[in-house]
mmCIF file of C-alpha atoms in Angstrom:
data_model
loop_
_atom_site.group_PDB
_atom_site.id
_atom_site.type_symbol
_atom_site.label_atom_id
_atom_site.label_comp_id
_atom_site.label_asym_id
_atom_site.label_seq_id
_atom_site.Cartn_x
_atom_site.Cartn_y
_atom_site.Cartn_z
ATOM 1 C CA MET A 152 -148.426 -8.706 -37.341
ATOM 2 C CA ASP A 153 -149.083 -6.985 -33.544
ATOM 3 C CA ALA A 154 -147.752 -8.412 -31.162
ATOM 4 C CA PRO A 155 -150.809 -8.844 -28.367
ATOM 5 C CA GLN A 156 -151.093 -6.086 -26.117
ATOM 6 C CA THR A 157 -150.020 -7.699 -22.604
ATOM 7 C CA GLU A 158 -152.490 -6.279 -19.847
ATOM 8 C CA ARG A 159 -151.810 -4.564 -16.941
ATOM 9 C CA THR A 160 -151.648 -5.822 -13.853
ATOM 10 C CA ASP A 161 -150.586 -4.587 -10.427
ATOM 11 C CA ALA A 162 -149.189 -6.446 -7.230
ATOM 12 C CA ALA A 163 -151.160 -8.375 -6.535
ATOM 13 C CA GLY A 164 -152.016 -9.572 -10.056
ATOM 14 C CA ASN A 165 -155.544 -7.281 -10.430
ATOM 15 C CA PRO A 166 -156.275 -6.231 -13.917
ATOM 16 C CA LEU A 167 -155.702 -1.763 -13.575
ATOM 17 C CA ARG A 168 -158.317 0.706 -14.984
ATOM 18 C CA GLN A 169 -157.879 3.206 -17.270
ATOM 19 C CA ILE A 170 -159.478 6.489 -16.661
ATOM 20 C CA PRO A 171 -159.610 9.117 -18.549
ATOM 21 C CA LEU A 172 -159.086 13.168 -17.707
ATOM 22 C CA PRO A 173 -161.510 15.810 -17.958
ATOM 23 C CA GLN A 174 -160.239 18.575 -21.117
ATOM 24 C CA ASP A 175 -158.644 21.691 -20.021
ATOM 25 C CA SER A 176 -159.938 24.997 -20.825
ATOM 26 C CA LEU A 177 -158.486 24.534 -23.835
ATOM 27 C CA GLY A 178 -159.862 21.761 -24.746
ATOM 28 C CA ARG A 179 -157.211 19.345 -24.913
ATOM 29 C CA GLN A 180 -157.827 16.486 -23.214
ATOM 30 C CA GLU A 181 -155.251 15.188 -20.196
ATOM 31 C CA PRO A 182 -153.139 12.251 -20.459
ATOM 32 C CA THR A 183 -154.840 9.360 -18.879
ATOM 33 C CA LEU A 184 -153.711 8.225 -15.880
ATOM 34 C CA ALA A 185 -153.706 4.704 -14.763
ATOM 35 C CA ALA A 186 -155.466 3.316 -11.518
ATOM 36 C CA GLY A 187 -152.340 2.223 -10.370
ATOM 37 C CA GLY A 188 -149.982 5.030 -11.364
ATOM 38 C CA LYS A 189 -147.826 6.708 -9.233
ATOM 39 C CA ARG A 190 -149.461 9.189 -7.038
ATOM 40 C CA ALA A 191 -147.583 12.280 -8.245
ATOM 41 C CA ALA A 192 -148.349 12.610 -11.068
ATOM 42 C CA ALA A 193 -151.898 12.440 -9.823
ATOM 43 C CA ASP A 194 -151.796 15.384 -7.370
ATOM 44 C CA SER A 195 -149.453 17.639 -9.802
ATOM 45 C CA LEU A 196 -152.609 17.796 -11.171
ATOM 46 C CA HIS A 197 -154.967 21.561 -10.801
ATOM 47 C CA ALA A 198 -157.002 20.743 -7.682
ATOM 48 C CA GLY A 199 -160.099 22.725 -9.638
ATOM 49 C CA SER A 200 -159.572 19.982 -12.906
ATOM 50 C CA ARG A 201 -160.431 17.650 -10.944
ATOM 51 C CA THR A 202 -164.110 15.960 -10.090
ATOM 52 C CA PRO A 203 -165.649 15.078 -6.683
ATOM 53 C CA GLU A 204 -165.978 11.443 -9.051
ATOM 54 C CA LEU A 205 -162.964 11.151 -10.131
ATOM 55 C CA ALA A 206 -161.614 11.825 -6.919
ATOM 56 C CA ASP A 207 -163.364 9.227 -5.006
ATOM 57 C CA GLU A 208 -162.016 6.960 -8.252
ATOM 58 C CA LEU A 209 -158.306 7.625 -7.548
ATOM 59 C CA PRO A 210 -157.345 4.745 -4.433
ATOM 60 C CA PRO A 211 -154.580 5.699 -2.444
ATOM 61 C CA VAL A 212 -151.387 5.378 -3.698
ATOM 62 C CA PRO A 213 -149.524 2.774 -1.368
ATOM 63 C CA ARG A 214 -145.736 4.857 0.258
ATOM 64 C CA GLU A 215 -143.516 2.046 -0.590
ATOM 65 C CA ARG A 216 -144.271 2.312 -4.665
ATOM 66 C CA LEU A 217 -143.290 6.440 -4.315
ATOM 67 C CA GLY A 218 -139.639 7.154 -5.506
ATOM 68 C CA ALA A 219 -137.524 8.836 -2.257
ATOM 69 C CA ALA A 220 -137.951 11.519 -4.371
ATOM 70 C CA GLU A 221 -141.880 11.609 -4.618
ATOM 71 C CA ARG A 222 -142.434 10.597 -1.397
ATOM 72 C CA MET A 223 -139.930 13.842 0.112
ATOM 73 C CA ARG A 224 -142.682 16.071 -2.001
ATOM 74 C CA TYR A 225 -145.314 14.195 -0.606
ATOM 75 C CA SER A 226 -144.230 14.944 2.386
ATOM 76 C CA LEU A 227 -143.862 18.070 2.458
ATOM 77 C CA ARG A 228 -146.684 19.216 1.306
ATOM 78 C CA ARG A 229 -149.435 17.299 3.495
ATOM 79 C CA TRP A 230 -147.205 18.483 6.861
ATOM 80 C CA GLY A 231 -145.068 21.434 6.074
ATOM 81 C CA LEU A 232 -147.711 23.576 6.830
ATOM 82 C CA PRO A 233 -148.682 22.497 9.822
ATOM 83 C CA ALA A 234 -145.299 21.527 10.571
ATOM 84 C CA ALA A 235 -144.089 25.066 10.574
ATOM 85 C CA ARG A 236 -146.668 26.496 12.868
ATOM 86 C CA LEU A 237 -145.582 24.089 15.565
ATOM 87 C CA ALA A 238 -142.848 24.866 15.526
ATOM 88 C CA GLY A 239 -143.671 28.677 15.785
ATOM 89 C CA LEU A 240 -146.612 27.637 18.268
ATOM 90 C CA LEU A 241 -143.848 25.588 20.348
ATOM 91 C CA ALA A 242 -141.134 28.022 20.021
ATOM 92 C CA VAL A 243 -143.625 30.337 22.110
ATOM 93 C CA LEU A 244 -144.470 28.122 24.690
ATOM 94 C CA VAL A 245 -140.443 28.103 25.130
ATOM 95 C CA LEU A 246 -139.896 31.667 25.327
ATOM 96 C CA GLY A 247 -142.871 32.455 27.826
ATOM 97 C CA ALA A 248 -141.569 29.551 30.541
ATOM 98 C CA LEU A 249 -138.068 30.930 30.390
ATOM 99 C CA VAL A 250 -140.383 34.255 30.661
ATOM 100 C CA VAL A 251 -141.751 33.177 33.656
ATOM 101 C CA ARG A 252 -138.766 31.274 35.258
ATOM 102 C CA GLU A 253 -136.757 34.556 35.136
ATOM 103 C CA ALA A 254 -139.875 36.289 36.544
ATOM 104 C CA ALA A 255 -140.402 33.635 39.975
ATOM 105 C CA ASP A 256 -136.233 33.636 40.448
ATOM 106 C CA GLY A 257 -136.843 37.752 40.871
ATOM 107 C CA ARG A 258 -133.737 38.544 37.604
ATOM 108 C CA ILE A 259 -136.002 40.395 35.159
ATOM 109 C CA PHE A 260 -139.598 42.760 36.201
ATOM 110 C CA MET A 261 -138.542 43.888 39.990
ATOM 111 C CA LEU A 262 -140.638 46.151 41.406
ATOM 112 C CA GLN A 263 -138.792 49.257 41.216
ATOM 113 C CA ARG A 264 -141.322 52.731 41.132
ATOM 114 C CA LEU A 265 -144.502 53.701 43.286
ATOM 115 C CA GLU A 266 -146.444 55.894 41.728
ATOM 116 C CA MET A 267 -149.840 57.279 43.920
ATOM 117 C CA THR A 268 -152.553 59.551 43.290
ATOM 118 C CA GLY A 269 -155.038 61.208 45.946
ATOM 119 C CA ASP A 270 -154.169 64.043 48.577
ATOM 120 C CA VAL A 271 -150.984 64.192 48.334
ATOM 121 C CA GLN A 272 -151.292 66.867 51.777
ATOM 122 C CA LYS A 273 -153.026 63.916 54.132
ATOM 123 C CA VAL A 274 -151.515 60.834 52.815
ATOM 124 C CA PRO A 275 -147.828 62.132 51.630
ATOM 125 C CA LEU A 276 -146.122 59.378 49.026
ATOM 126 C CA ALA A 277 -142.909 58.873 51.936
ATOM 127 C CA ARG A 278 -145.913 57.148 54.524
ATOM 128 C CA LEU A 279 -147.709 55.279 51.890
ATOM 129 C CA LYS A 280 -143.965 53.776 50.129
ATOM 130 C CA GLU A 281 -142.922 53.150 54.127
ATOM 131 C CA ALA A 282 -146.179 50.649 54.934
ATOM 132 C CA VAL A 283 -146.398 49.238 51.996
ATOM 133 C CA GLU A 284 -142.675 48.504 51.316
ATOM 134 C CA PRO A 285 -143.175 45.073 53.524
ATOM 135 C CA ALA A 286 -145.642 43.695 50.982
ATOM 136 C CA ALA A 287 -143.455 45.178 48.099
ATOM 137 C CA ALA A 288 -140.635 44.219 49.040
ATOM 138 C CA GLY A 289 -138.710 41.900 46.502
ATOM 139 C CA LYS A 290 -141.912 41.274 44.620
ATOM 140 C CA THR A 291 -142.028 41.181 40.739
ATOM 141 C CA PHE A 292 -144.275 42.322 38.454
ATOM 142 C CA PHE A 293 -146.358 39.139 38.462
ATOM 143 C CA THR A 294 -146.267 37.745 41.411
ATOM 144 C CA VAL A 295 -146.589 41.350 43.602
ATOM 145 C CA ASP A 296 -150.507 41.007 45.502
ATOM 146 C CA LEU A 297 -152.330 43.069 44.793
ATOM 147 C CA LYS A 298 -154.624 42.803 47.406
ATOM 148 C CA ALA A 299 -151.692 42.289 50.007
ATOM 149 C CA VAL A 300 -150.192 46.122 49.271
ATOM 150 C CA ARG A 301 -154.062 47.393 49.344
ATOM 151 C CA ASP A 302 -154.692 45.957 52.937
ATOM 152 C CA ALA A 303 -151.657 47.617 53.954
ATOM 153 C CA ALA A 304 -152.328 51.060 51.938
ATOM 154 C CA GLU A 305 -155.774 51.057 53.701
ATOM 155 C CA THR A 306 -154.018 51.242 57.190
ATOM 156 C CA VAL A 307 -152.203 54.593 56.591
ATOM 157 C CA PRO A 308 -153.611 57.639 58.277
ATOM 158 C CA TRP A 309 -156.834 59.125 56.237
ATOM 159 C CA VAL A 310 -156.489 56.735 53.685
ATOM 160 C CA GLN A 311 -160.174 55.653 52.733
ATOM 161 C CA TYR A 312 -160.672 53.141 50.117
ATOM 162 C CA ALA A 313 -156.773 52.503 48.011
ATOM 163 C CA ALA A 314 -157.529 51.204 44.167
ATOM 164 C CA VAL A 315 -153.957 49.234 43.318
ATOM 165 C CA ARG A 316 -152.838 48.335 39.786
ATOM 166 C CA ARG A 317 -149.863 46.736 38.059
ATOM 167 C CA VAL A 318 -147.815 49.379 35.709
ATOM 168 C CA TRP A 319 -145.564 47.729 32.791
ATOM 169 C CA PRO A 320 -143.194 46.431 33.537
ATOM 170 C CA ASP A 321 -142.118 47.650 36.939
ATOM 171 C CA ALA A 322 -144.434 49.848 38.615
ATOM 172 C CA LEU A 323 -147.398 49.839 40.827
ATOM 173 C CA MET A 324 -149.930 52.342 40.949
ATOM 174 C CA ILE A 325 -152.039 53.304 44.017
ATOM 175 C CA ASP A 326 -154.990 55.324 43.964
ATOM 176 C CA VAL A 327 -156.667 56.413 47.627
ATOM 177 C CA THR A 328 -159.291 58.286 48.367
ATOM 178 C CA VAL A 329 -159.494 59.935 51.680
ATOM 179 C CA TYR A 330 -161.513 60.873 54.218
ATOM 180 C CA GLU A 331 -163.359 64.014 54.795
ATOM 181 C CA ALA A 332 -163.525 65.369 58.674
ATOM 182 C CA ALA A 333 -166.909 67.181 59.641
ATOM 183 C CA ALA A 334 -166.285 65.934 63.330
ATOM 184 C CA VAL A 335 -163.856 65.272 66.105
ATOM 185 C CA TYR A 336 -164.709 62.528 68.583
ATOM 186 C CA GLU A 337 -164.406 62.910 72.767
ATOM 187 C CA ASP A 338 -161.394 60.509 72.803
ATOM 188 C CA GLY A 339 -159.309 62.247 69.749
ATOM 189 C CA ARG A 340 -159.837 60.570 66.566
ATOM 190 C CA LEU A 341 -161.987 62.258 64.104
ATOM 191 C CA VAL A 342 -165.671 61.270 61.842
ATOM 192 C CA SER A 343 -166.154 61.385 58.761
ATOM 193 C CA GLY A 344 -169.051 62.387 56.358
ATOM 194 C CA GLU A 345 -170.298 59.218 56.081
ATOM 195 C CA GLY A 346 -170.311 58.947 59.974
ATOM 196 C CA GLN A 347 -167.200 56.531 60.635
ATOM 197 C CA LEU A 348 -164.491 56.949 63.185
ATOM 198 C CA PHE A 349 -160.990 56.906 62.488
ATOM 199 C CA SER A 350 -157.771 57.690 63.229
ATOM 200 C CA ALA A 351 -155.368 60.459 62.154
ATOM 201 C CA ASN A 352 -153.914 63.540 62.310
ATOM 202 C CA PRO A 353 -156.282 66.496 62.924
ATOM 203 C CA ASP A 354 -153.605 69.117 61.718
ATOM 204 C CA GLU A 355 -152.767 67.684 58.351
ATOM 205 C CA GLY A 356 -156.736 67.831 57.589
ATOM 206 C CA SER A 357 -157.927 71.915 56.527
ATOM 207 C CA GLU A 358 -161.256 71.107 57.267
ATOM 208 C CA THR A 359 -160.950 70.503 60.736
ATOM 209 C CA ALA A 360 -160.267 73.559 61.612
ATOM 210 C CA GLY A 361 -164.265 74.756 62.756
ATOM 211 C CA ALA A 362 -165.043 71.130 62.731
ATOM 212 C CA PRO A 363 -167.396 70.198 66.321
ATOM 213 C CA THR A 364 -166.603 68.431 68.766
ATOM 214 C CA PHE A 365 -169.087 64.664 69.301
ATOM 215 C CA ARG A 366 -169.532 63.931 72.952
ATOM 216 C CA GLY A 367 -171.400 60.244 72.876
ATOM 217 C CA GLU A 368 -171.590 56.481 72.799
ATOM 218 C CA ALA A 369 -169.550 55.581 69.473
ATOM 219 C CA GLN A 370 -172.645 53.835 67.914
ATOM 220 C CA ALA A 371 -174.542 56.943 68.610
ATOM 221 C CA VAL A 372 -172.603 58.681 66.364
ATOM 222 C CA PRO A 373 -173.739 58.462 63.014
ATOM 223 C CA GLU A 374 -176.646 59.996 64.868
ATOM 224 C CA MET A 375 -174.873 62.902 66.114
ATOM 225 C CA LEU A 376 -173.882 63.912 62.412
ATOM 226 C CA ARG A 377 -177.520 63.758 61.274
ATOM 227 C CA ARG A 378 -178.718 65.937 63.862
ATOM 228 C CA TRP A 379 -176.186 68.391 63.941
ATOM 229 C CA ARG A 380 -176.755 68.568 60.925
ATOM 230 C CA ARG A 381 -180.147 69.415 61.138
ATOM 231 C CA PHE A 382 -179.379 71.540 64.754
ATOM 232 C CA SER A 383 -176.301 74.157 62.141
ATOM 233 C CA GLY A 384 -179.250 74.611 59.490
ATOM 234 C CA LEU A 385 -181.495 76.510 62.552
ATOM 235 C CA THR A 386 -178.342 78.234 64.974
ATOM 236 C CA GLU A 387 -177.265 79.964 61.529
ATOM 237 C CA HIS A 388 -180.064 82.188 61.729
ATOM 238 C CA ILE A 389 -178.611 84.246 64.843
ATOM 239 C CA PRO A 390 -176.292 83.548 63.472
ATOM 240 C CA ALA A 391 -173.682 80.458 65.171
ATOM 241 C CA LYS A 392 -172.205 77.696 65.388
ATOM 242 C CA ILE A 393 -172.448 74.275 66.810
ATOM 243 C CA THR A 394 -168.513 73.280 68.153
ATOM 244 C CA GLU A 395 -170.472 71.073 70.769
ATOM 245 C CA LEU A 396 -172.615 68.725 70.497
ATOM 246 C CA GLU A 397 -173.399 65.997 73.716
ATOM 247 C CA LEU A 398 -175.864 63.014 73.639
ATOM 248 C CA SER A 399 -176.095 61.867 77.556
ATOM 249 C CA ASP A 400 -176.895 58.348 78.055
ATOM 250 C CA ARG A 401 -180.268 58.769 78.549
ATOM 251 C CA GLY A 402 -180.616 60.511 75.122
ATOM 252 C CA SER A 403 -181.178 64.227 76.140
ATOM 253 C CA TRP A 404 -179.204 66.360 73.677
ATOM 254 C CA THR A 405 -177.379 69.493 74.346
ATOM 255 C CA LEU A 406 -175.164 71.698 72.361
ATOM 256 C CA THR A 407 -172.785 74.410 72.541
ATOM 257 C CA ILE A 408 -172.657 77.506 70.168
ATOM 258 C CA GLU A 409 -170.574 80.371 69.312
ATOM 259 C CA SER A 410 -169.766 83.644 67.311
ATOM 260 C CA PRO A 411 -167.673 86.603 66.780
ATOM 261 C CA THR A 412 -170.159 88.086 69.037
ATOM 262 C CA ILE A 413 -171.303 85.490 71.299
ATOM 263 C CA PRO A 414 -169.040 83.703 73.796
ATOM 264 C CA PRO A 415 -169.647 79.975 74.289
ATOM 265 C CA THR A 416 -173.584 79.009 75.017
ATOM 266 C CA LYS A 417 -175.037 75.761 76.535
ATOM 267 C CA ILE A 418 -177.757 75.254 75.079
ATOM 268 C CA GLU A 419 -179.665 71.896 77.020
ATOM 269 C CA LEU A 420 -182.693 70.990 74.331
ATOM 270 C CA GLY A 421 -183.361 67.430 76.078
ATOM 271 C CA ARG A 422 -184.780 64.708 74.818
ATOM 272 C CA ASP A 423 -187.428 63.888 72.220
ATOM 273 C CA ALA A 424 -190.200 63.455 74.595
ATOM 274 C CA ASN A 425 -194.587 64.210 75.190
ATOM 275 C CA GLY A 426 -194.267 64.485 70.698
ATOM 276 C CA ALA A 427 -191.663 67.294 71.542
ATOM 277 C CA ALA A 428 -189.111 67.299 68.947
ATOM 278 C CA VAL A 429 -185.476 69.034 70.118
ATOM 279 C CA GLU A 430 -185.062 70.781 66.307
ATOM 280 C CA GLU A 431 -188.528 72.070 67.517
ATOM 281 C CA ARG A 432 -187.232 73.320 70.809
ATOM 282 C CA LEU A 433 -184.201 74.745 69.528
ATOM 283 C CA ARG A 434 -185.989 76.510 66.153
ATOM 284 C CA GLN A 435 -188.183 78.445 69.384
ATOM 285 C CA VAL A 436 -184.507 79.110 71.233
ATOM 286 C CA VAL A 437 -183.439 80.913 67.737
ATOM 287 C CA GLU A 438 -186.428 83.261 67.711
ATOM 288 C CA ALA A 439 -186.658 84.271 71.150
ATOM 289 C CA TYR A 440 -182.684 85.399 71.354
ATOM 290 C CA PRO A 441 -182.873 88.514 70.077
ATOM 291 C CA ARG A 442 -185.062 89.065 72.358
ATOM 292 C CA ILE A 443 -183.632 87.571 74.924
ATOM 293 C CA VAL A 444 -180.196 89.521 74.639
ATOM 294 C CA GLU A 445 -182.258 92.002 74.502
ATOM 295 C CA ILE A 446 -183.574 92.376 77.915
ATOM 296 C CA MET A 447 -180.600 90.740 79.167
ATOM 297 C CA GLY A 448 -178.381 93.329 77.777
ATOM 298 C CA GLY A 449 -176.082 90.643 76.892
ATOM 299 C CA PRO A 450 -175.822 87.563 75.637
ATOM 300 C CA PRO A 451 -176.980 84.687 78.325
ATOM 301 C CA ALA A 452 -174.232 82.481 80.625
ATOM 302 C CA SER A 453 -176.741 79.396 79.349
ATOM 303 C CA LEU A 454 -180.333 78.434 77.759
ATOM 304 C CA ASP A 455 -182.497 75.314 79.031
ATOM 305 C CA ALA A 456 -185.403 75.100 76.760
ATOM 306 C CA ARG A 457 -187.000 71.744 78.386
ATOM 307 C CA TYR A 458 -189.607 73.280 79.970
ATOM 308 C CA ARG A 459 -193.112 73.849 77.988
ATOM 309 C CA ARG A 460 -193.766 77.201 77.862
ATOM 310 C CA ALA A 461 -190.520 79.273 78.556
ATOM 311 C CA ILE A 462 -186.949 78.974 78.054
ATOM 312 C CA ALA A 463 -184.704 79.725 80.785
ATOM 313 C CA ALA A 464 -181.544 82.256 80.435
ATOM 314 C CA GLY A 465 -178.765 82.115 82.365
ATOM 315 C CA LYS A 466 -177.376 85.519 83.775
ATOM 316 C CA VAL A 467 -175.042 87.352 81.692
ATOM 317 C CA ASN A 468 -171.467 87.140 83.193
ATOM 318 C CA ARG A 469 -170.562 90.102 82.139
ATOM 319 C CA GLU A 470 -166.333 89.657 82.799
ATOM 320 C CA GLN A 471 -166.797 86.597 80.883
ATOM 321 C CA VAL A 472 -168.571 88.905 77.701
ATOM 322 C CA ALA A 473 -165.789 91.123 78.115
ATOM 323 C CA GLU A 474 -162.364 88.551 77.732
ATOM 324 C CA TYR A 475 -164.085 86.799 75.033
ATOM 325 C CA LEU A 476 -164.082 90.072 73.005
ATOM 326 C CA ALA A 477 -160.955 91.472 73.789
ATOM 327 C CA SER A 478 -159.532 87.444 72.820
ATOM 328 C CA VAL A 479 -161.842 87.951 69.647
ATOM 329 C CA GLN A 480 -160.618 91.331 68.507
ATOM 330 C CA ALA A 481 -156.909 90.488 69.375
ATOM 331 C CA ALA A 482 -156.849 87.711 67.203
ATOM 332 C CA SER A 483 -158.990 89.659 64.009
ATOM 333 C CA ALA A 484 -156.736 92.554 64.496
ATOM 334 C CA GLN A 485 -153.298 89.666 64.365
ATOM 335 C CA SER A 486 -155.275 88.592 61.093
ATOM 336 C CA SER A 487 -155.685 92.159 59.471
ATOM 337 C CA ALA A 488 -151.631 92.545 59.782
ATOM 338 C CA ARG A 489 -151.231 89.400 58.022
ATOM 339 C CA PRO A 490 -150.098 90.558 53.785
ATOM 340 C CA SER A 491 -152.407 90.304 51.918
ATOM 341 C CA LEU A 492 -151.895 87.242 48.725
ATOM 342 C CA GLY A 493 -154.751 88.145 46.298
ATOM 343 C CA ASP A 494 -158.269 89.464 46.507
ATOM 344 C CA ALA A 495 -159.471 86.233 48.796
ATOM 345 C CA ASP A 496 -156.705 87.001 51.436
ATOM 346 C CA GLY A 497 -157.891 90.970 51.254
ATOM 347 C CA ALA A 498 -161.873 90.114 51.707
ATOM 348 C CA ALA A 499 -160.835 88.166 54.474
ATOM 349 C CA ASP A 500 -159.245 91.209 56.083
ATOM 350 C CA ALA A 501 -162.120 93.604 55.279
ATOM 351 C CA ALA A 502 -164.305 90.828 57.224
ATOM 352 C CA ALA A 503 -162.544 89.898 59.967
ATOM 353 C CA GLU A 504 -162.020 94.117 60.475
ATOM 354 C CA ALA A 505 -165.724 94.542 60.850
ATOM 355 C CA GLU A 506 -165.998 92.238 63.239
ATOM 356 C CA ALA A 507 -162.901 93.836 65.428
ATOM 357 C CA SER A 508 -164.939 96.768 65.207
ATOM 358 C CA SER A 509 -168.511 94.727 66.052
ATOM 359 C CA SER A 510 -166.766 93.140 69.272
ATOM 360 C CA LYS A 511 -164.928 96.487 70.148
ATOM 361 C CA ASP A 512 -168.916 98.681 69.684
ATOM 362 C CA SER A 513 -170.291 95.178 72.224
ATOM 363 C CA VAL A 514 -167.029 95.133 74.478
ATOM 364 C CA ASP A 515 -168.060 99.410 75.132
ATOM 365 C CA ASP A 516 -171.892 98.203 75.560
ATOM 366 C CA ILE A 517 -170.740 95.520 78.008
ATOM 367 C CA GLU A 518 -168.503 97.687 80.140
ATOM 368 C CA ALA A 519 -171.395 100.273 80.337
ATOM 369 C CA ALA A 520 -173.422 97.761 81.426
ATOM 370 C CA SER A 521 -171.034 96.397 84.324
ATOM 371 C CA ALA A 522 -170.745 99.930 85.596
ATOM 372 C CA ALA A 523 -174.614 101.144 85.890
ATOM 373 C CA ASP A 524 -174.644 97.719 87.905
ATOM 374 C CA ASP A 525 -171.085 98.450 89.655
ATOM 375 C CA ALA A 526 -172.907 101.549 90.403
ATOM 376 C CA ALA A 527 -176.816 100.405 91.684
ATOM 377 C CA ASP A 528 -174.366 97.567 94.198
ATOM 378 C CA ALA A 529 -172.828 100.688 95.159
ATOM 379 C CA ALA A 530 -175.381 102.053 96.830
ATOM 380 C CA SER A 531 -177.216 99.695 98.765
ATOM 381 C CA SER A 532 -175.940 98.531 102.052
ATOM 382 C CA GLU A 533 -173.309 96.263 102.879
ATOM 383 C CA SER A 534 -175.898 93.271 103.443
ATOM 384 C CA HIS A 535 -177.524 93.658 100.632
ATOM 385 C CA GLU A 536 -174.565 93.398 98.298
ATOM 386 C CA THR A 537 -173.827 90.797 100.509
ATOM 387 C CA GLU A 538 -177.659 89.350 99.028
ATOM 388 C CA GLY A 539 -178.175 89.986 96.253
ATOM 389 C CA GLY A 540 -174.615 88.929 94.878
ATOM 390 C CA ALA A 541 -175.745 85.456 95.923
ATOM 391 C CA ALA A 542 -179.212 86.157 94.835
ATOM 392 C CA ALA A 543 -177.062 86.852 91.036
ATOM 393 C CA ARG A 544 -175.006 83.397 91.405
#
């Protein structure tokens, strides 16, 4: 006689149901699992063999019913990977905190080098380092204030803009943009190509050798720079360059021109009034200049274009012209005596010799004209000589 089967119940006395599991790929049926069985056996099943319906029917197994080894395996499977990730993250955070603390204390990543890009002739590295050292001294790669370093760099003469960046692990790179001088202001400051006034040593910039001098109000410098460029485009047809430009308080323009054969000559242009722009008056002077020199026998001492239908020319100062041409000739001879360093220097020497020859011819012409004037004066009486001298003045 078969023994009566005892119905299995859980701790609360509820009957346990047996749930058949699906067959495997070979048609074999998986062993049945009681609904209240051990959770470890259910977890050992391949995830792909479970169906959503089966997973829903499996109630959670209380952890107190699992054995110690099974609970450990269950915990490792459930929390192992997230715990490893958390431990790695904590290690990175701790290491980063240590690095930041060491950097803040100044024990690592101290700034050791200063690098620079830009015009080292106008801005030597030693001068730049001296200016920015107070802002970077005692600082590290992380704690240095780039704005303070940039502000300090822009106080260096010739520096217009400065860009500062860090270079790992212990250096700063400063890229400087320098001014290009276009003129010299009357108080010794320089005028940039944008019309800005800045302080610098003119000898450190090669472009200041032939730069003109501006005289006028500081706020009028941008307008003076604009007019100088327009005036220069006209006077180059004489040919001559502008060495000085002045704007009076009343808005009157005066410029001084000069060339190897023309001593410094002042030209009065007046103001922009009555629809006559000063550029137009200067254009008339440039067109009439060769004829004026021909009539007067030399370059006039001054020119006044403020008249409506005439140009007033000052009498030729022959002694001044002769002295000027002699100085030009001496400077050209000195330049030609220098040893040639290349084709460019040879071309410059040839040009200097041509200017010297032209200057010599001009000196001879001026001396001959001066001798003729002296002979004419000697033929006059003493009283007429006095009156003639006063008239000439």
